mmCIF file of C-alpha atoms in Angstrom:
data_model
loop_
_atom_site.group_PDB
_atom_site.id
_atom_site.type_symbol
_atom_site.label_atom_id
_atom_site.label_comp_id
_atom_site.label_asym_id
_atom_site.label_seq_id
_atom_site.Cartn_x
_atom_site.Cartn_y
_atom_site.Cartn_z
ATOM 1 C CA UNK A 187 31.027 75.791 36.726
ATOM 2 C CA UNK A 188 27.316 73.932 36.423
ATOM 3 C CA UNK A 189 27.231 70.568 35.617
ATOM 4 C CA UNK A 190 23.784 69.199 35.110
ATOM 5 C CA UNK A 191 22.534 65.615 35.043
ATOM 6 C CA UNK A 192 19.711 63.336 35.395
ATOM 7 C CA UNK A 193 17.893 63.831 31.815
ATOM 8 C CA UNK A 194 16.890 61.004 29.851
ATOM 9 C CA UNK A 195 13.681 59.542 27.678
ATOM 10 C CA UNK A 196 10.569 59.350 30.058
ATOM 11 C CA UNK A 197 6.706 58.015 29.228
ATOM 12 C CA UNK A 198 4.159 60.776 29.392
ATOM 13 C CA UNK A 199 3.028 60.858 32.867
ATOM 14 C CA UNK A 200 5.950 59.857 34.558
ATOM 15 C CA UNK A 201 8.742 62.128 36.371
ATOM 16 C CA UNK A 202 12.488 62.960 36.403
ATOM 17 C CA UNK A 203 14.756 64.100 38.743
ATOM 18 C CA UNK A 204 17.891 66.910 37.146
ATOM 19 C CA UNK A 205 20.438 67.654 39.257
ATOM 20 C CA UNK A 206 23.118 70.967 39.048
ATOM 21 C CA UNK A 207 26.358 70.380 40.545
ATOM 22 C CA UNK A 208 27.868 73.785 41.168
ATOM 23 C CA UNK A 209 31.630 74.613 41.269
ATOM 24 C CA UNK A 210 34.085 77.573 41.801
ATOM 25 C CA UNK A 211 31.800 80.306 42.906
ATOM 26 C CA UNK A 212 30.314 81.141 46.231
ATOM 27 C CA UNK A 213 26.831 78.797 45.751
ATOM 28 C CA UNK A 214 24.789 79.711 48.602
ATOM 29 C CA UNK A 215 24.877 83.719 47.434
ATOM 30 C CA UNK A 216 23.986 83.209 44.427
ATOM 31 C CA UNK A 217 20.310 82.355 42.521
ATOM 32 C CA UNK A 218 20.095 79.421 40.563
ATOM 33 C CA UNK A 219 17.266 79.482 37.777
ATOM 34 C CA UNK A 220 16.152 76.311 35.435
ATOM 35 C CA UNK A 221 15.487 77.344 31.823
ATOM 36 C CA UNK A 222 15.091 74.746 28.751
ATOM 37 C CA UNK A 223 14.840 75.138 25.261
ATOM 38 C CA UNK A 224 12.367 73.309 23.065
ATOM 39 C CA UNK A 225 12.879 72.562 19.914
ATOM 40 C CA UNK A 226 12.820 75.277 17.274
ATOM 41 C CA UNK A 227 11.568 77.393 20.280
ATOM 42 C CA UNK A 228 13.434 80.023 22.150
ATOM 43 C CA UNK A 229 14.722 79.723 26.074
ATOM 44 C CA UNK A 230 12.595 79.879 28.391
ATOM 45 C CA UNK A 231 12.659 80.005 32.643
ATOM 46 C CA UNK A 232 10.790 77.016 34.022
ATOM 47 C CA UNK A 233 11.778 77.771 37.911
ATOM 48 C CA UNK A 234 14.216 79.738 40.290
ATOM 49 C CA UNK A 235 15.179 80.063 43.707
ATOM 50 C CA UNK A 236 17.154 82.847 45.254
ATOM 51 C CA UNK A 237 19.738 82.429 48.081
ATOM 52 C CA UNK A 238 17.115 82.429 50.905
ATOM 53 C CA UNK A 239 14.893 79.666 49.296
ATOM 54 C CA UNK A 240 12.061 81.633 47.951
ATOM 55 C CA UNK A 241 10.935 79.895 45.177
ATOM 56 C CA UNK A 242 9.538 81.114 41.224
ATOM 57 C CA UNK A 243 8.156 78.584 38.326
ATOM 58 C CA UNK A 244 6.647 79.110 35.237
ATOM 59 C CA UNK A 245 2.884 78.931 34.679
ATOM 60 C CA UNK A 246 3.464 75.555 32.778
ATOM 61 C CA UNK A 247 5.839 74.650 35.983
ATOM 62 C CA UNK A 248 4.080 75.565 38.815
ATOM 63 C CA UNK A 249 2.278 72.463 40.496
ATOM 64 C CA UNK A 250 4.287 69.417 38.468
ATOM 65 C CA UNK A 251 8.050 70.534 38.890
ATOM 66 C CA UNK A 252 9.468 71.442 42.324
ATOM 67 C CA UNK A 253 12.988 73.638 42.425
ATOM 68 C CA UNK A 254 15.347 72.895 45.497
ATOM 69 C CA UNK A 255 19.172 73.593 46.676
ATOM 70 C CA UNK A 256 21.072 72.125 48.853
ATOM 71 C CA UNK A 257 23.908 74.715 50.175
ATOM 72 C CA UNK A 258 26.041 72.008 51.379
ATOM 73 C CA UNK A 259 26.561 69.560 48.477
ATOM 74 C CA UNK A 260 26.422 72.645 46.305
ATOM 75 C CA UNK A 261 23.400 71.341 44.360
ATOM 76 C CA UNK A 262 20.369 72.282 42.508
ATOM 77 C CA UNK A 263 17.620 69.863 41.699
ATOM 78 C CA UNK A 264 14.401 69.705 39.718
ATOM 79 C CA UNK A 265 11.844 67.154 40.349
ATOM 80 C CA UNK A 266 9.544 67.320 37.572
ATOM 81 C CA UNK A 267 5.979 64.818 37.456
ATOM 82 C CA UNK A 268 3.512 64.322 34.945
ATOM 83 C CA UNK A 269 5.540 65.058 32.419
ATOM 84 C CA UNK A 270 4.329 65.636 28.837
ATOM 85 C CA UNK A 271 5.492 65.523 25.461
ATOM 86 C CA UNK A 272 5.412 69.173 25.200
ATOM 87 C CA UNK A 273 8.154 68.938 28.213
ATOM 88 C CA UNK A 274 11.267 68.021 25.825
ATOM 89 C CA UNK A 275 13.656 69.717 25.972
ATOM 90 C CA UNK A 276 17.674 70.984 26.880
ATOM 91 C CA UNK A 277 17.284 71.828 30.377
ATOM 92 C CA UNK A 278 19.958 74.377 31.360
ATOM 93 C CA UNK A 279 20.945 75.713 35.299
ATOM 94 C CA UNK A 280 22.046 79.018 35.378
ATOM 95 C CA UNK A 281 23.521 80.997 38.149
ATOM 96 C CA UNK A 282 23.661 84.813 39.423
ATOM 97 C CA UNK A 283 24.875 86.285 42.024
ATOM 98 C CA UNK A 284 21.714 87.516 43.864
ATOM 99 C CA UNK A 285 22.326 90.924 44.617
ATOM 100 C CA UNK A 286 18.136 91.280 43.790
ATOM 101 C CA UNK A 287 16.939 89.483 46.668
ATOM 102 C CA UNK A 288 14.493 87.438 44.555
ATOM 103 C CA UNK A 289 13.972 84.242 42.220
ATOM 104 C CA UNK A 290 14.551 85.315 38.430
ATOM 105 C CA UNK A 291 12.859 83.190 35.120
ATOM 106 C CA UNK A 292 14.960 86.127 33.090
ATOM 107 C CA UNK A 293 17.713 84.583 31.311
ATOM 108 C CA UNK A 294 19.910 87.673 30.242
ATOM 109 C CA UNK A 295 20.450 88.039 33.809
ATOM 110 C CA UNK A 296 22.513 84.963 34.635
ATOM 111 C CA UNK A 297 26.151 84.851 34.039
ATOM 112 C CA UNK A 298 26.830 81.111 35.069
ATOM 113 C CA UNK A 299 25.929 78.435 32.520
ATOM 114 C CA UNK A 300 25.378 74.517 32.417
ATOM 115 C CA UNK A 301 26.160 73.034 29.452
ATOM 116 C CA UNK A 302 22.685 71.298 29.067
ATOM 117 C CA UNK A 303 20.567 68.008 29.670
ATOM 118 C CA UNK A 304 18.130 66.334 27.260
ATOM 119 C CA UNK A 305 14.527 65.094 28.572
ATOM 120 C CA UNK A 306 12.837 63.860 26.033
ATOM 121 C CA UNK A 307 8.920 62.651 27.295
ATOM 122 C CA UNK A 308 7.424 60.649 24.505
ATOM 123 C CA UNK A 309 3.574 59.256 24.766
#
Protein backbone atom coordinates (compact mmCIF):
# COMPACT_ATOMS: atom_id res chain seq x y z
CA UNK A 1 0.00 0.00 0.00
CA UNK A 2 1.21 3.87 -0.93
CA UNK A 3 -0.15 6.49 0.86
CA UNK A 4 0.86 9.88 -0.36
CA UNK A 5 0.66 13.28 1.32
CA UNK A 6 1.88 16.71 1.48
CA UNK A 7 -0.09 18.36 -1.65
CA UNK A 8 -1.84 21.46 -1.29
CA UNK A 9 -2.36 25.12 -3.16
CA UNK A 10 1.16 26.82 -3.53
CA UNK A 11 2.12 30.54 -5.17
CA UNK A 12 4.14 30.24 -8.32
CA UNK A 13 7.64 30.18 -7.24
CA UNK A 14 7.36 28.57 -4.12
CA UNK A 15 7.96 24.69 -3.21
CA UNK A 16 6.28 21.59 -1.70
CA UNK A 17 7.34 18.75 -0.04
CA UNK A 18 5.04 15.01 -1.02
CA UNK A 19 5.68 12.31 0.94
CA UNK A 20 4.88 8.21 0.08
CA UNK A 21 4.36 6.13 3.00
CA UNK A 22 4.87 2.57 1.86
CA UNK A 23 3.23 -0.56 3.41
CA UNK A 24 3.09 -4.42 3.04
CA UNK A 25 5.76 -5.07 0.52
CA UNK A 26 9.47 -5.40 0.82
CA UNK A 27 10.31 -1.30 0.25
CA UNK A 28 13.92 -1.20 -0.04
CA UNK A 29 13.78 -3.85 -3.26
CA UNK A 30 11.60 -2.24 -4.93
CA UNK A 31 11.68 1.24 -7.32
CA UNK A 32 9.51 3.90 -6.46
CA UNK A 33 8.62 6.35 -9.45
CA UNK A 34 6.53 9.86 -9.12
CA UNK A 35 4.08 10.36 -12.00
CA UNK A 36 1.14 13.14 -12.02
CA UNK A 37 -1.56 13.80 -14.18
CA UNK A 38 -2.55 17.23 -15.41
CA UNK A 39 -5.60 18.11 -16.22
CA UNK A 40 -7.19 16.79 -19.40
CA UNK A 41 -3.58 15.47 -19.99
CA UNK A 42 -2.39 11.95 -19.79
CA UNK A 43 0.18 10.44 -16.90
CA UNK A 44 3.22 11.25 -17.00
CA UNK A 45 6.77 10.19 -14.91
CA UNK A 46 8.21 13.26 -13.23
CA UNK A 47 11.13 11.21 -11.24
CA UNK A 48 12.31 7.67 -10.02
CA UNK A 49 14.76 6.04 -7.99
CA UNK A 50 15.66 2.41 -8.00
CA UNK A 51 16.63 0.36 -4.88
CA UNK A 52 20.31 1.50 -4.89
CA UNK A 53 19.48 5.30 -5.07
CA UNK A 54 20.22 6.09 -8.61
CA UNK A 55 18.09 8.68 -9.46
CA UNK A 56 15.75 9.61 -13.03
CA UNK A 57 13.48 12.97 -13.55
CA UNK A 58 11.77 14.28 -16.28
CA UNK A 59 13.16 17.04 -18.50
CA UNK A 60 10.55 19.47 -16.88
CA UNK A 61 11.83 17.82 -13.37
CA UNK A 62 15.28 17.73 -13.51
CA UNK A 63 16.92 20.78 -11.57
CA UNK A 64 13.55 22.04 -9.46
CA UNK A 65 12.25 18.64 -7.94
CA UNK A 66 14.60 16.29 -6.04
CA UNK A 67 13.39 12.35 -5.54
CA UNK A 68 14.60 10.63 -2.20
CA UNK A 69 13.81 7.32 0.01
CA UNK A 70 14.35 6.62 3.13
CA UNK A 71 14.59 2.59 3.61
CA UNK A 72 13.93 2.83 7.20
CA UNK A 73 10.71 4.85 7.65
CA UNK A 74 9.64 3.23 4.42
CA UNK A 75 9.25 6.60 2.66
CA UNK A 76 9.44 8.36 -0.56
CA UNK A 77 9.62 12.10 -0.85
CA UNK A 78 9.55 14.79 -3.50
CA UNK A 79 10.82 18.18 -2.87
CA UNK A 80 9.69 20.21 -5.64
CA UNK A 81 10.85 24.40 -5.97
CA UNK A 82 9.88 26.95 -8.25
CA UNK A 83 6.91 25.62 -8.91
CA UNK A 84 4.65 26.80 -11.76
CA UNK A 85 1.22 26.84 -12.75
CA UNK A 86 1.84 24.36 -15.37
CA UNK A 87 2.92 22.03 -12.20
CA UNK A 88 -0.84 21.12 -11.09
CA UNK A 89 -1.55 18.28 -10.84
CA UNK A 90 -2.54 14.50 -9.04
CA UNK A 91 0.76 13.40 -8.05
CA UNK A 92 0.79 9.58 -7.80
CA UNK A 93 3.87 7.11 -6.17
CA UNK A 94 4.11 4.01 -7.74
CA UNK A 95 6.11 1.01 -6.86
CA UNK A 96 7.93 -2.07 -8.70
CA UNK A 97 9.82 -4.50 -7.71
CA UNK A 98 13.22 -3.66 -9.33
CA UNK A 99 14.28 -6.65 -10.90
CA UNK A 100 15.78 -3.92 -13.84
CA UNK A 101 18.40 -2.47 -11.84
CA UNK A 102 17.42 1.08 -12.87
CA UNK A 103 15.03 4.21 -12.20
CA UNK A 104 11.81 3.88 -14.51
CA UNK A 105 9.43 7.25 -15.68
CA UNK A 106 7.32 4.20 -17.52
CA UNK A 107 4.11 3.84 -15.88
CA UNK A 108 2.78 0.41 -17.29
CA UNK A 109 5.57 -0.99 -15.44
CA UNK A 110 4.55 -0.36 -11.84
CA UNK A 111 2.19 -2.59 -10.08
CA UNK A 112 1.89 -0.61 -6.69
CA UNK A 113 -0.37 2.45 -6.67
CA UNK A 114 -1.03 5.63 -4.40
CA UNK A 115 -4.23 6.80 -4.48
CA UNK A 116 -3.17 10.44 -5.41
CA UNK A 117 -2.32 14.07 -4.06
CA UNK A 118 -3.47 17.41 -5.49
CA UNK A 119 -0.83 20.42 -5.96
CA UNK A 120 -2.37 22.98 -7.34
CA UNK A 121 0.40 26.18 -8.03
CA UNK A 122 -1.61 29.22 -8.92
CA UNK A 123 0.24 32.72 -9.96
Amino acid sequence: QLVESGGGAVQSGGSLRLSCTASGFYFSRYCLTWFRQRPGQEREGVAGIDSQGHTIYSDSARGRFTISRDNVKTTLNLEMNSLTPDDTATYYCAAMEDYRGHPSLSGGQFDIWGQGTLVVVYS
